[in-house]
CSV table of C-alpha atoms in Angstrom, one decimal:
chain,number,residue,atom,x,y,z
A,28,MET,CA,-9.5,6.0,24.4
A,29,ARG,CA,-8.3,2.5,23.7
A,30,TYR,CA,-5.3,0.8,25.2
A,31,THR,CA,-4.2,-2.8,25.8
A,32,ILE,CA,-2.0,-4.3,28.6
A,33,ARG,CA,-0.8,-7.8,28.4
A,34,TYR,CA,0.5,-9.4,31.6
A,35,ALA,CA,2.7,-12.0,30.0
A,36,ALA,CA,6.5,-12.4,30.2
A,37,LEU,CA,8.1,-10.6,27.3
A,38,LEU,CA,10.0,-12.6,24.9
A,39,LEU,CA,12.8,-10.3,23.8
A,40,ALA,CA,13.1,-10.3,20.0
A,41,PHE,CA,14.0,-7.6,17.5
A,42,PHE,CA,15.0,-7.3,13.9
A,43,SER,CA,17.3,-4.6,12.5
A,44,PHE,CA,16.8,-3.9,8.8
A,45,THR,CA,19.6,-2.2,7.0
A,46,PHE,CA,17.6,-1.0,4.0
A,47,SER,CA,15.1,1.3,5.7
A,48,ALA,CA,14.2,3.2,8.9
A,49,VAL,CA,11.0,1.2,9.2
A,50,TYR,CA,10.0,-2.5,9.5
A,51,ALA,CA,6.7,-4.4,9.7
A,52,GLN,CA,5.1,-5.4,12.9
A,53,GLU,CA,1.5,-6.1,14.0
A,54,ASN,CA,0.5,-2.5,14.4
A,55,GLY,CA,2.1,-1.1,11.3
A,56,GLU,CA,5.6,0.1,10.6
A,57,VAL,CA,8.2,0.7,13.3
A,58,PHE,CA,9.5,4.2,12.9
A,59,ALA,CA,11.6,4.5,16.2
A,60,GLN,CA,12.9,1.9,18.6
A,61,TRP,CA,15.3,1.8,21.6
A,62,THR,CA,17.0,-1.4,22.6
A,63,PHE,CA,19.4,0.3,25.0
A,64,ASP,CA,22.5,-1.6,23.9
A,65,GLU,CA,24.9,0.5,25.9
A,66,THR,CA,23.4,3.7,24.6
A,67,LEU,CA,20.3,6.0,24.7
A,68,GLU,CA,20.4,6.5,21.0
A,69,PRO,CA,17.6,4.8,19.1
A,70,SER,CA,18.6,1.5,17.4
A,71,LEU,CA,16.0,2.3,14.7
A,72,GLY,CA,14.7,5.6,13.4
A,73,GLU,CA,15.2,9.0,15.0
A,74,GLY,CA,14.3,10.4,18.4
A,75,THR,CA,15.7,11.4,21.8
A,76,ALA,CA,15.4,9.6,25.1
A,77,MET,CA,16.1,11.4,28.4
A,78,LEU,CA,15.4,11.2,32.1
A,79,VAL,CA,12.8,13.4,33.9
A,80,GLY,CA,12.0,14.3,37.5
A,81,GLY,CA,15.5,13.8,39.0
A,82,THR,CA,15.9,10.1,38.1
A,83,THR,CA,19.3,8.7,37.1
A,84,THR,CA,20.5,5.9,34.8
A,85,HIS,CA,21.9,2.9,36.6
A,86,SER,CA,22.8,1.1,33.3
A,87,THR,CA,21.8,0.4,29.7
A,88,THR,CA,22.3,-3.1,28.4
A,89,LEU,CA,20.6,-5.1,25.7
A,90,ASN,CA,19.4,-7.8,28.1
A,91,ASN,CA,18.2,-5.6,30.9
A,92,GLY,CA,17.3,-2.5,29.0
A,93,TRP,CA,17.4,1.0,30.5
A,94,ARG,CA,17.7,0.7,34.3
A,95,ILE,CA,16.4,3.8,36.0
A,96,THR,CA,16.6,4.8,39.7
A,97,ASP,CA,16.4,7.7,42.1
A,98,PHE,CA,12.7,8.2,41.9
A,99,PRO,CA,10.8,10.5,44.3
A,100,ASP,CA,10.4,9.7,48.0
A,101,GLN,CA,7.1,8.3,49.2
A,102,PHE,CA,4.2,10.9,49.0
A,103,GLU,CA,6.2,13.1,46.7
A,104,GLY,CA,6.2,14.0,42.9
A,105,THR,CA,3.6,11.7,41.5
A,106,GLY,CA,3.5,11.8,37.7
A,107,THR,CA,6.9,13.7,37.4
A,108,ALA,CA,9.7,11.2,37.3
A,109,GLY,CA,10.7,8.6,34.8
A,110,ALA,CA,11.7,8.5,31.1
A,111,GLN,CA,10.8,10.8,28.2
A,112,PHE,CA,10.9,9.9,24.4
A,113,MET,CA,10.5,12.6,21.7
A,114,VAL,CA,9.7,11.3,18.3
A,115,SER,CA,8.4,12.8,15.1
A,116,THR,CA,5.3,11.2,13.5
A,117,GLU,CA,5.5,13.3,10.3
A,118,GLY,CA,3.7,11.4,7.5
A,119,LEU,CA,2.3,8.8,9.9
A,120,GLU,CA,-0.9,8.1,11.7
A,121,ASN,CA,-2.4,5.4,14.0
A,122,VAL,CA,0.5,5.5,16.4
A,123,PHE,CA,1.2,2.8,18.9
A,124,LEU,CA,3.7,2.5,21.8
A,125,THR,CA,5.0,-0.8,23.0
A,126,PHE,CA,7.6,-1.6,25.6
A,127,GLY,CA,8.8,-4.1,28.1
A,128,HIS,CA,8.7,-3.0,31.8
A,129,ARG,CA,10.2,-4.5,34.9
A,130,SER,CA,10.1,-3.1,38.5
A,131,SER,CA,12.2,-4.0,41.6
A,132,GLY,CA,10.2,-4.9,44.7
A,133,THR,CA,10.4,-1.5,46.3
A,134,MET,CA,9.5,0.6,43.3
A,135,SER,CA,6.0,1.7,42.2
A,136,ARG,CA,3.8,-0.8,40.4
A,137,TRP,CA,1.9,2.0,38.8
A,138,ALA,CA,3.1,3.8,35.7
A,139,GLU,CA,1.4,6.5,33.7
A,140,VAL,CA,1.8,7.2,30.0
A,141,GLN,CA,1.7,10.9,29.2
A,142,TYR,CA,2.0,12.5,25.8
A,143,THR,CA,2.8,15.9,24.2
A,144,THR,CA,1.8,17.3,20.8
A,145,ASP,CA,3.7,20.6,21.2
A,146,GLY,CA,7.2,19.6,21.8
A,147,GLY,CA,6.9,19.3,25.6
A,148,GLY,CA,5.2,22.6,26.2
A,149,SER,CA,2.3,20.7,27.8
A,150,TRP,CA,1.6,17.1,28.7
A,151,ASN,CA,-1.6,15.1,28.7
A,152,VAL,CA,-2.4,11.7,30.4
A,153,LEU,CA,-3.1,8.9,28.0
A,154,ALA,CA,-3.6,6.0,30.4
A,155,ASN,CA,-1.9,4.1,33.2
A,156,ASN,CA,-0.6,0.5,33.2
A,157,GLY,CA,-3.3,-0.9,35.6
A,158,GLY,CA,-0.7,-1.4,38.3
A,159,GLY,CA,0.7,-4.2,36.1
A,160,LEU,CA,4.3,-4.4,37.4
A,161,SER,CA,3.5,-6.9,40.2
A,162,PRO,CA,4.8,-9.4,41.0
A,163,HIS,CA,8.2,-7.6,40.8
A,164,ASP,CA,11.3,-8.7,38.9
A,165,THR,CA,9.3,-9.8,35.9
A,166,ILE,CA,9.2,-8.2,32.5
A,167,TYR,CA,5.7,-7.3,31.3
A,168,ASP,CA,4.7,-6.3,27.8
A,169,PHE,CA,2.6,-3.1,27.5
A,170,GLU,CA,0.9,-1.6,24.5
A,171,PHE,CA,-0.7,1.8,24.2
A,172,ASP,CA,-2.8,3.1,21.3
A,173,PHE,CA,-2.8,6.8,20.3
A,174,SER,CA,-4.8,6.2,17.1
A,175,ASP,CA,-7.9,8.0,18.4
A,176,ILE,CA,-5.9,11.2,19.1
A,177,GLU,CA,-5.9,13.3,15.9
A,178,GLU,CA,-3.2,15.7,17.1
A,179,VAL,CA,-0.7,12.8,17.4
A,180,ASN,CA,-0.8,12.1,13.7
A,181,ASP,CA,1.7,13.7,11.3
A,182,ASN,CA,3.3,15.7,14.2
A,183,PRO,CA,7.0,16.5,14.4
A,184,ALA,CA,6.5,17.7,18.0
A,185,PHE,CA,5.1,14.4,19.5
A,186,GLY,CA,6.6,12.8,22.6
A,187,VAL,CA,5.8,10.4,25.4
A,188,ARG,CA,6.7,10.1,29.1
A,189,ILE,CA,6.5,6.9,31.2
A,190,VAL,CA,6.4,8.1,34.8
A,191,SER,CA,5.7,6.7,38.3
A,192,VAL,CA,2.4,7.7,39.9
A,193,PHE,CA,0.6,7.2,43.2
A,194,SER,CA,-1.8,4.3,43.3
A,195,PRO,CA,-5.2,5.4,41.9
A,196,VAL,CA,-6.9,2.9,44.2
A,197,ALA,CA,-6.7,2.6,48.0
A,198,PHE,CA,-4.2,0.0,49.3
A,199,ASN,CA,-2.4,-1.3,52.4
A,200,PRO,CA,1.3,-1.5,51.8
A,201,GLU,CA,1.8,-3.8,54.8
A,202,GLU,CA,5.0,-1.8,55.5
A,203,PRO,CA,3.7,0.3,57.2
A,204,ASP,CA,0.5,-1.6,58.0
A,205,GLU,CA,-2.1,1.1,57.3
A,206,GLU,CA,-4.6,2.0,54.6
A,207,PHE,CA,-3.5,4.6,52.1
A,208,ALA,CA,-6.2,6.5,50.3
A,209,ALA,CA,-6.3,6.6,46.5
A,210,ASN,CA,-3.9,9.0,44.8
A,211,THR,CA,-1.9,9.6,48.0
A,212,ALA,CA,1.1,7.2,47.9
A,213,TYR,CA,3.2,4.9,45.8
A,214,HIS,CA,2.3,1.2,45.9
A,215,ARG,CA,5.4,-1.0,45.8
A,216,ALA,CA,5.6,-3.8,43.2
A,217,ARG,CA,6.4,-6.6,45.7
A,218,THR,CA,3.4,-9.0,46.1
A,219,GLU,CA,1.5,-8.6,49.3
A,220,GLY,CA,2.4,-11.1,52.0
A,221,THR,CA,6.0,-11.6,50.8
A,222,GLY,CA,7.7,-9.2,53.2
A,223,GLY,CA,10.6,-7.1,52.1
A,224,ASN,CA,11.2,-3.4,52.4
A,225,GLU,CA,8.7,-0.7,51.9
A,226,TYR,CA,8.4,1.6,48.9
A,227,SER,CA,11.7,3.4,48.1
A,228,GLY,CA,12.6,5.7,45.2
A,229,GLU,CA,16.0,4.1,45.3
A,230,GLY,CA,14.5,1.0,43.8
A,231,ASN,CA,14.5,0.8,40.0
A,232,TRP,CA,12.6,0.3,36.8
A,233,ARG,CA,13.8,-1.3,33.6
A,234,LEU,CA,12.4,-0.3,30.2
A,235,LEU,CA,13.1,-2.7,27.3
A,236,ASN,CA,12.5,-2.4,23.5
A,237,VAL,CA,10.6,0.9,23.6
A,238,THR,CA,9.0,0.9,20.2
A,239,PHE,CA,6.9,3.4,18.3
A,240,SER,CA,5.0,2.1,15.3
A,241,ALA,CA,2.4,3.6,13.0
A,242,GLY,CA,0.7,3.3,9.6
A,243,ALA,CA,1.0,5.6,6.7
A,244,PRO,CA,-2.1,7.9,6.4
A,245,GLU,CA,-5.1,5.9,5.2
A,246,GLU,CA,-6.0,6.4,1.6
A,247,PRO,CA,-9.1,5.4,-0.4
A,248,GLU,CA,-9.0,2.1,-2.2
A,249,PRO,CA,-6.2,2.7,-4.6
A,250,VAL,CA,-7.0,3.2,-8.3
A,251,LEU,CA,-4.1,1.4,-10.1
A,252,PRO,CA,-2.2,3.9,-12.2
A,253,GLY,CA,-2.6,3.4,-15.9
A,254,VAL,CA,-5.3,0.6,-15.6
A,255,VAL,CA,-8.0,0.9,-18.1
A,256,ALA,CA,-10.1,-2.0,-16.8
A,257,LEU,CA,-9.4,-4.9,-14.4
A,258,TRP,CA,-11.3,-8.1,-13.6
A,259,THR,CA,-10.5,-10.1,-10.5
A,260,PHE,CA,-13.6,-12.4,-10.8
A,261,ASP,CA,-14.5,-12.2,-7.1
A,262,GLY,CA,-17.9,-13.8,-7.5
A,263,SER,CA,-18.7,-11.5,-10.4
A,264,LEU,CA,-17.9,-10.8,-14.1
A,265,GLU,CA,-18.1,-7.1,-13.4
A,266,PRO,CA,-14.7,-5.2,-13.6
A,267,VAL,CA,-13.4,-4.0,-10.2
A,268,GLN,CA,-11.8,-1.0,-12.0
A,269,GLY,CA,-12.8,0.8,-15.1
A,270,ILE,CA,-15.7,0.0,-17.4
A,271,GLY,CA,-16.1,-3.1,-19.6
A,272,GLN,CA,-18.0,-6.2,-20.3
A,273,ALA,CA,-16.9,-9.8,-20.0
A,274,SER,CA,-18.8,-12.6,-21.8
A,275,LEU,CA,-18.5,-16.2,-23.0
A,276,LEU,CA,-18.5,-17.3,-26.6
A,277,GLY,CA,-18.5,-20.4,-28.7
A,278,GLY,CA,-20.9,-22.4,-26.4
A,279,THR,CA,-18.6,-22.3,-23.3
A,280,SER,CA,-20.1,-21.9,-19.8
A,281,THR,CA,-19.0,-20.6,-16.5
A,282,HIS,CA,-18.1,-23.2,-13.8
A,283,SER,CA,-17.3,-20.6,-11.2
A,284,THR,CA,-15.9,-17.1,-10.5
A,285,THR,CA,-13.7,-16.7,-7.3
A,286,LEU,CA,-10.9,-14.4,-6.3
A,287,ASP,CA,-8.5,-17.3,-5.8
A,288,ASN,CA,-9.3,-19.3,-8.9
A,289,GLY,CA,-10.5,-16.7,-11.3
A,290,TRP,CA,-13.0,-17.2,-14.0
A,291,ARG,CA,-13.3,-21.0,-14.5
A,292,ILE,CA,-14.7,-21.8,-18.0
A,293,THR,CA,-15.7,-25.1,-19.4
A,294,ASP,CA,-17.7,-26.8,-22.3
A,295,PHE,CA,-15.3,-26.0,-25.0
A,296,PRO,CA,-15.6,-27.6,-28.5
A,297,ALA,CA,-15.0,-31.3,-29.1
A,298,GLN,CA,-11.8,-32.5,-30.7
A,299,PHE,CA,-11.3,-31.4,-34.3
A,300,GLU,CA,-14.1,-28.7,-34.0
A,301,GLY,CA,-14.4,-25.0,-33.6
A,302,SER,CA,-10.8,-23.8,-33.5
A,303,GLY,CA,-10.6,-20.1,-32.6
A,304,THR,CA,-14.3,-19.8,-31.7
A,305,ALA,CA,-14.7,-20.6,-28.0
A,306,GLY,CA,-13.4,-18.8,-24.9
A,307,ALA,CA,-13.9,-15.4,-23.3
A,308,GLU,CA,-14.5,-12.0,-24.7
A,309,PHE,CA,-13.7,-8.6,-23.1
A,310,MET,CA,-15.1,-5.4,-24.5
A,311,VAL,CA,-13.2,-2.4,-23.1
A,312,SER,CA,-13.2,1.3,-24.1
A,313,THR,CA,-9.7,2.7,-24.4
A,314,GLU,CA,-10.9,6.3,-24.7
A,315,GLY,CA,-8.3,8.5,-23.1
A,316,PHE,CA,-5.6,5.8,-23.2
A,317,GLU,CA,-2.8,4.8,-25.6
A,318,ASN,CA,0.0,2.1,-25.6
A,319,ILE,CA,-2.5,-0.6,-24.5
A,320,GLN,CA,-1.3,-3.7,-22.8
A,321,LEU,CA,-3.2,-6.9,-21.9
A,322,SER,CA,-2.0,-9.1,-19.0
A,323,TYR,CA,-3.6,-12.0,-17.2
A,324,GLY,CA,-3.0,-15.3,-15.4
A,325,HIS,CA,-4.1,-18.5,-17.2
A,326,ARG,CA,-4.4,-22.1,-16.0
A,327,SER,CA,-5.6,-25.2,-17.9
A,328,SER,CA,-6.8,-28.5,-16.7
A,329,GLY,CA,-4.9,-31.5,-18.2
A,330,THR,CA,-7.5,-32.4,-20.9
A,331,MET,CA,-8.0,-28.8,-22.2
A,332,SER,CA,-6.0,-27.1,-25.0
A,333,ARG,CA,-2.6,-25.8,-24.2
A,334,TRP,CA,-2.9,-23.3,-27.1
A,335,ALA,CA,-4.7,-20.0,-26.8
A,336,GLU,CA,-5.1,-17.2,-29.3
A,337,ILE,CA,-5.5,-13.5,-28.7
A,338,GLN,CA,-8.0,-11.8,-31.1
A,339,TYR,CA,-8.9,-8.1,-31.1
A,340,THR,CA,-11.6,-5.8,-32.5
A,341,THR,CA,-11.5,-2.1,-33.2
A,342,ASP,CA,-15.1,-1.8,-34.5
A,343,GLY,CA,-17.2,-3.1,-31.5
A,344,GLY,CA,-17.0,-6.8,-32.5
A,345,GLU,CA,-18.0,-6.6,-36.2
A,346,ASN,CA,-14.6,-7.9,-37.2
A,347,TRP,CA,-11.9,-9.7,-35.3
A,348,ASP,CA,-8.2,-9.9,-36.1
A,349,VAL,CA,-5.5,-12.3,-34.7
A,350,LEU,CA,-2.9,-10.6,-32.5
A,351,THR,CA,-0.8,-13.6,-31.6
A,352,ASN,CA,-1.0,-16.9,-29.6
A,353,ASN,CA,0.4,-18.0,-26.3
A,354,ALA,CA,3.0,-20.4,-27.8
A,355,GLY,CA,1.2,-23.4,-26.2
A,356,ALA,CA,2.5,-22.3,-22.8
A,357,LEU,CA,-0.3,-23.8,-20.7
A,358,SER,CA,1.7,-27.0,-20.1
A,359,PRO,CA,2.4,-28.5,-17.6
A,360,HIS,CA,-1.3,-28.3,-16.6
A,361,ASP,CA,-2.8,-27.0,-13.3
A,362,THR,CA,-0.3,-24.2,-13.1
A,363,VAL,CA,-1.1,-20.5,-13.4
A,364,TYR,CA,1.0,-18.8,-16.1
A,365,ASP,CA,1.3,-15.0,-16.5
A,366,PHE,CA,0.9,-13.6,-20.0
A,367,GLU,CA,1.3,-10.1,-21.3
A,368,PHE,CA,0.5,-8.9,-24.8
A,369,ASN,CA,1.5,-5.5,-26.2
A,370,LEU,CA,-1.1,-3.8,-28.5
A,371,SER,CA,0.6,-0.4,-28.5
A,372,SER,CA,1.6,-0.6,-32.1
A,373,VAL,CA,-1.7,-2.1,-33.4
A,374,PRO,CA,-3.6,0.5,-35.5
A,375,GLY,CA,-7.0,1.5,-34.1
A,376,VAL,CA,-6.5,0.2,-30.6
A,377,ASN,CA,-5.6,3.5,-28.8
A,378,ASN,CA,-8.3,5.9,-27.7
A,379,ASN,CA,-11.0,3.7,-29.1
A,380,PRO,CA,-14.5,3.2,-27.4
A,381,ASP,CA,-15.1,0.1,-29.6
A,382,PHE,CA,-12.0,-2.0,-28.6
A,383,GLY,CA,-12.2,-5.6,-27.4
A,384,VAL,CA,-10.2,-8.8,-27.0
A,385,ARG,CA,-11.0,-12.5,-27.2
A,386,ILE,CA,-9.0,-15.3,-25.6
A,387,VAL,CA,-9.9,-18.5,-27.4
A,388,SER,CA,-8.8,-22.1,-27.7
A,389,ILE,CA,-7.2,-23.1,-31.0
A,390,PHE,CA,-5.8,-26.2,-32.7
A,391,SER,CA,-2.1,-26.7,-32.3
A,392,PRO,CA,-0.2,-24.8,-35.0
A,393,VAL,CA,2.6,-27.4,-34.9
A,394,ALA,CA,2.4,-31.1,-35.5
A,395,PHE,CA,2.2,-33.3,-32.3
A,396,ASN,CA,1.5,-36.8,-31.0
A,397,PRO,CA,-1.2,-36.6,-28.3
A,398,GLU,CA,-0.3,-40.2,-27.1
A,399,GLU,CA,-4.1,-40.7,-26.7
A,400,PRO,CA,-4.5,-41.7,-29.5
A,401,ASP,CA,-0.9,-42.6,-30.4
A,402,GLU,CA,-0.7,-40.9,-33.8
A,403,VAL,CA,0.8,-37.6,-35.2
A,404,PHE,CA,-1.7,-34.8,-35.9
A,405,PRO,CA,-0.6,-32.3,-38.6
A,406,PRO,CA,-0.5,-28.6,-37.7
A,407,ASN,CA,-3.9,-26.8,-37.3
A,408,THR,CA,-6.0,-30.0,-37.2
A,409,ALA,CA,-6.5,-30.8,-33.5
A,410,TYR,CA,-6.3,-29.5,-30.0
A,411,HIS,CA,-3.2,-30.4,-28.0
A,412,ARG,CA,-4.1,-31.1,-24.4
A,413,ALA,CA,-2.1,-29.4,-21.6
A,414,ARG,CA,-1.0,-32.5,-19.8
A,415,THR,CA,2.7,-33.2,-20.1
A,416,PRO,CA,3.6,-36.0,-22.6
A,417,GLY,CA,4.4,-39.3,-20.8
A,418,THR,CA,2.2,-38.6,-17.8
A,419,GLY,CA,-0.9,-40.6,-19.0
A,420,GLY,CA,-4.3,-39.3,-18.3
A,421,ASN,CA,-7.3,-38.8,-20.6
A,422,ALA,CA,-7.3,-37.5,-24.1
A,423,TYR,CA,-8.3,-33.9,-25.0
A,424,SER,CA,-11.8,-33.0,-23.9
A,425,GLY,CA,-13.8,-29.8,-24.2
A,426,ASP,CA,-15.3,-30.8,-20.8
A,427,GLY,CA,-11.9,-29.7,-19.3
A,428,ASN,CA,-11.6,-26.1,-18.1
A,429,TRP,CA,-9.5,-23.0,-18.3
A,430,ARG,CA,-9.1,-20.4,-15.6
A,431,LEU,CA,-8.5,-16.7,-16.3
A,432,LEU,CA,-7.2,-14.6,-13.4
A,433,ASN,CA,-6.7,-10.8,-13.0
A,434,VAL,CA,-7.4,-9.8,-16.6
A,435,THR,CA,-6.0,-6.3,-16.9
A,436,PHE,CA,-6.0,-3.8,-19.6
A,437,SER,CA,-3.5,-1.0,-19.0
A,438,GLY,CA,-2.1,2.0,-20.9
A,439,ASP,CA,-0.8,5.5,-20.7
A,440,GLU,CA,-3.3,8.4,-20.4
A,441,VAL,CA,-3.5,10.5,-23.6
A,442,THR,CA,-1.9,13.9,-23.1
A,443,THR,CA,-4.5,16.6,-23.9
A,444,SER,CA,-2.3,19.7,-23.2
A,445,THR,CA,-1.8,22.0,-26.2
A,446,GLU,CA,1.6,23.0,-24.8
A,447,PRO,CA,4.7,21.2,-25.9
A,448,GLY,CA,5.8,18.4,-23.6
A,449,PHE,CA,3.8,17.3,-20.6
A,450,ASP,CA,3.3,18.0,-16.9
A,451,LEU,CA,5.8,16.3,-14.7
A,452,PRO,CA,4.8,14.8,-11.3
A,453,ALA,CA,5.2,17.2,-8.3
A,454,GLU,CA,6.9,14.5,-6.2
A,455,ILE,CA,8.4,11.1,-6.3
A,456,SER,CA,5.8,8.3,-6.0
A,457,LEU,CA,6.1,4.5,-5.5
A,458,PHE,CA,2.9,2.7,-6.4
A,459,GLN,CA,1.6,-0.6,-5.1
A,460,ASN,CA,2.8,-3.5,-7.3
A,461,TYR,CA,0.2,-5.2,-9.4
A,462,PRO,CA,-1.0,-7.9,-9.2
A,463,ASN,CA,-0.6,-8.3,-5.4
A,464,PRO,CA,-0.4,-11.0,-4.2
A,465,PHE,CA,1.4,-12.3,-7.3
A,466,ASN,CA,2.9,-15.6,-8.7
A,467,PRO,CA,5.5,-15.4,-10.0
A,468,THR,CA,5.7,-12.0,-11.7
A,469,THR,CA,4.4,-8.5,-10.8
A,470,LEU,CA,4.7,-5.0,-12.2
A,471,ILE,CA,6.2,-2.2,-10.1
A,472,ARG,CA,5.5,1.4,-11.1
A,473,TYR,CA,7.1,4.6,-9.9
A,474,GLU,CA,7.1,8.3,-10.8
A,475,LEU,CA,10.1,10.7,-10.7
A,476,SER,CA,9.6,14.5,-10.5
A,477,GLU,CA,13.0,15.1,-11.9
A,478,ALA,CA,16.0,13.1,-13.4
A,479,ALA,CA,17.7,11.2,-10.6
A,480,ASP,CA,20.1,8.3,-9.8
A,481,VAL,CA,17.6,5.5,-9.1
A,482,ARG,CA,17.9,2.2,-7.2
A,483,LEU,CA,15.1,-0.2,-7.0
A,484,ASP,CA,15.8,-3.3,-4.8
A,485,VAL,CA,13.7,-6.1,-3.3
A,486,TYR,CA,14.4,-7.4,0.2
A,487,ASN,CA,13.0,-10.4,2.1
A,488,ILE,CA,11.5,-9.9,5.6
A,489,GLN,CA,14.9,-10.6,7.2
A,490,GLY,CA,16.3,-7.5,5.4
A,491,GLN,CA,18.4,-9.4,2.9
A,492,ARG,CA,18.5,-8.0,-0.6
A,493,VAL,CA,17.1,-10.7,-3.0
A,494,ALA,CA,17.0,-8.7,-6.3
A,495,SER,CA,18.3,-5.4,-7.7
A,496,LEU,CA,15.9,-4.2,-10.4
A,497,VAL,CA,17.2,-0.7,-11.3
A,498,ASN,CA,20.5,1.0,-10.7
A,499,SER,CA,20.8,3.8,-13.2
A,500,THR,CA,20.1,7.5,-13.9
A,501,GLN,CA,16.5,7.9,-15.1
A,502,THR,CA,14.5,10.8,-16.5
A,503,ALA,CA,11.5,12.4,-14.9
A,504,GLY,CA,8.1,10.8,-15.5
A,505,MET,CA,6.5,7.4,-15.1
A,506,HIS,CA,8.6,4.2,-15.0
A,507,SER,CA,7.8,0.5,-14.6
A,508,VAL,CA,9.7,-2.7,-14.1
A,509,ARG,CA,8.6,-6.3,-13.9
A,510,PHE,CA,9.8,-8.4,-11.0
A,511,ASP,CA,10.1,-12.2,-11.3
A,512,GLY,CA,9.9,-14.2,-8.1
A,513,THR,CA,10.3,-17.6,-9.7
A,514,GLN,CA,13.5,-18.3,-7.7
A,515,LEU,CA,12.0,-17.1,-4.4
A,516,SER,CA,9.8,-18.8,-1.8
A,517,SER,CA,6.3,-17.6,-0.8
A,518,GLY,CA,6.2,-14.7,1.6
A,519,VAL,CA,6.2,-11.0,2.2
A,520,TYR,CA,8.9,-8.9,0.4
A,521,ILE,CA,9.7,-5.3,0.6
A,522,TYR,CA,10.6,-3.2,-2.5
A,523,ARG,CA,12.6,-0.1,-1.9
A,524,LEU,CA,13.0,2.9,-4.2
A,525,GLN,CA,15.8,5.3,-3.7
A,526,ALA,CA,15.8,8.3,-6.0
A,527,GLY,CA,18.3,11.0,-5.1
A,528,ASN,CA,17.8,11.6,-1.4
A,529,ALA,CA,14.3,10.2,-1.3
A,530,VAL,CA,13.6,6.7,-0.1
A,531,LEU,CA,10.2,4.9,-0.4
A,532,THR,CA,9.2,1.4,0.5
A,533,ARG,CA,6.2,-0.9,0.0
A,534,LYS,CA,5.4,-4.5,0.8
A,535,MET,CA,4.3,-7.2,-1.7
A,536,THR,CA,3.3,-10.8,-1.2
A,537,LEU,CA,4.4,-13.8,-3.3
A,538,ILE,CA,2.1,-16.8,-3.1
A,539,LYS,CA,3.0,-20.0,-4.9
């Protein structure tokens, strides 16, 4: 059993998100919280709070919490009196309880946390607070961990009690001046040697910001839906999903492969040489997939070509055809740009074990003045460096570099059923966005089990809606939408899918 108690004054702070019944905190998502602002109703989520053991409510205020009094007399009723919270953990696991707790001088410094998994039919002891309510009249922050108790997970009949207990260690209360054996009497919260009255159940406890948090059930490392093959270049040229082979061509060489900077490639052709021959090659089987898409991040140094061309093969590399180019969009330099190319209508690409793509540097297809030298080069005669005109710097050089990040081949699985139509999903699903983290665009996918009125919105961590992506009636099946965070600052964002009465949320991270 693992639990943590922190004896530091509690800084009262809470956030109320209007878009969902959960919000992020250190131990996962908050699914129920009481702030006791003139009520015993939860301020977030669902649950019930009530008194037990004959205690009564003195007051409920946002600043002072739930003030409880009329506890048992000395030597009576240990473990029976305090507060009870019933909350459902359906669909959740790794449950945590956190709260602030303050005691008057004459009330017990010892509290016990009990829990039920059968709706209150029976109660078990989780742990005590270590006598951590002394000195009195101070708010202490407590945290209790239920993650090791399997029965607590995914349970609509879960509940917790916070009750006063006899001191589990022997002590001298000073008033009276005698030794009490362990588990025989309440130990008041007032510090020894400071005088004051002896223990009295007419003292009070205050509970503040009682919060239940949890995580969704842990899942295996997710397989991104519809991804045929994915390279993240985390110290390797092996794909992290799917099967494929990445290799260099045209005399280029690898400078480095890192998760943050991708595949850094250098040693491209010299000026006026080798257009369309040098770069990176990806051989990927598309067996079982159709409507193939290629997406990746691309960054160029200042002296490398701003123009890239996408070539493809459908015969294992015997022949290569030009799909398109990137429109020279690697300028300004030293910036990661997201590219997406649609091969869904290209003959021979779908369901093909001999498919492959090349990303290669090419001469500029439009005339330009490189400034270094100061002359106009006709179309298709020279490489145009990525550095912005008018910013100086060196002329084009193949010793510059490109970086490729998160190279992803995706598609729709080929339907093999001989029956008309296709199988619809059994439930609504909201998938993790990809890529994540992202800059500045990312793809959000979701599945509908039936036609529904759909809203897909993005919120910042303060609960403010920053984008509305979908607001329409949609048919059953898989849907996707691209989110552009260009106008937003770096940080964590929440995307929320509402389809009919179902609401699903996930987090994503924008890093600029």
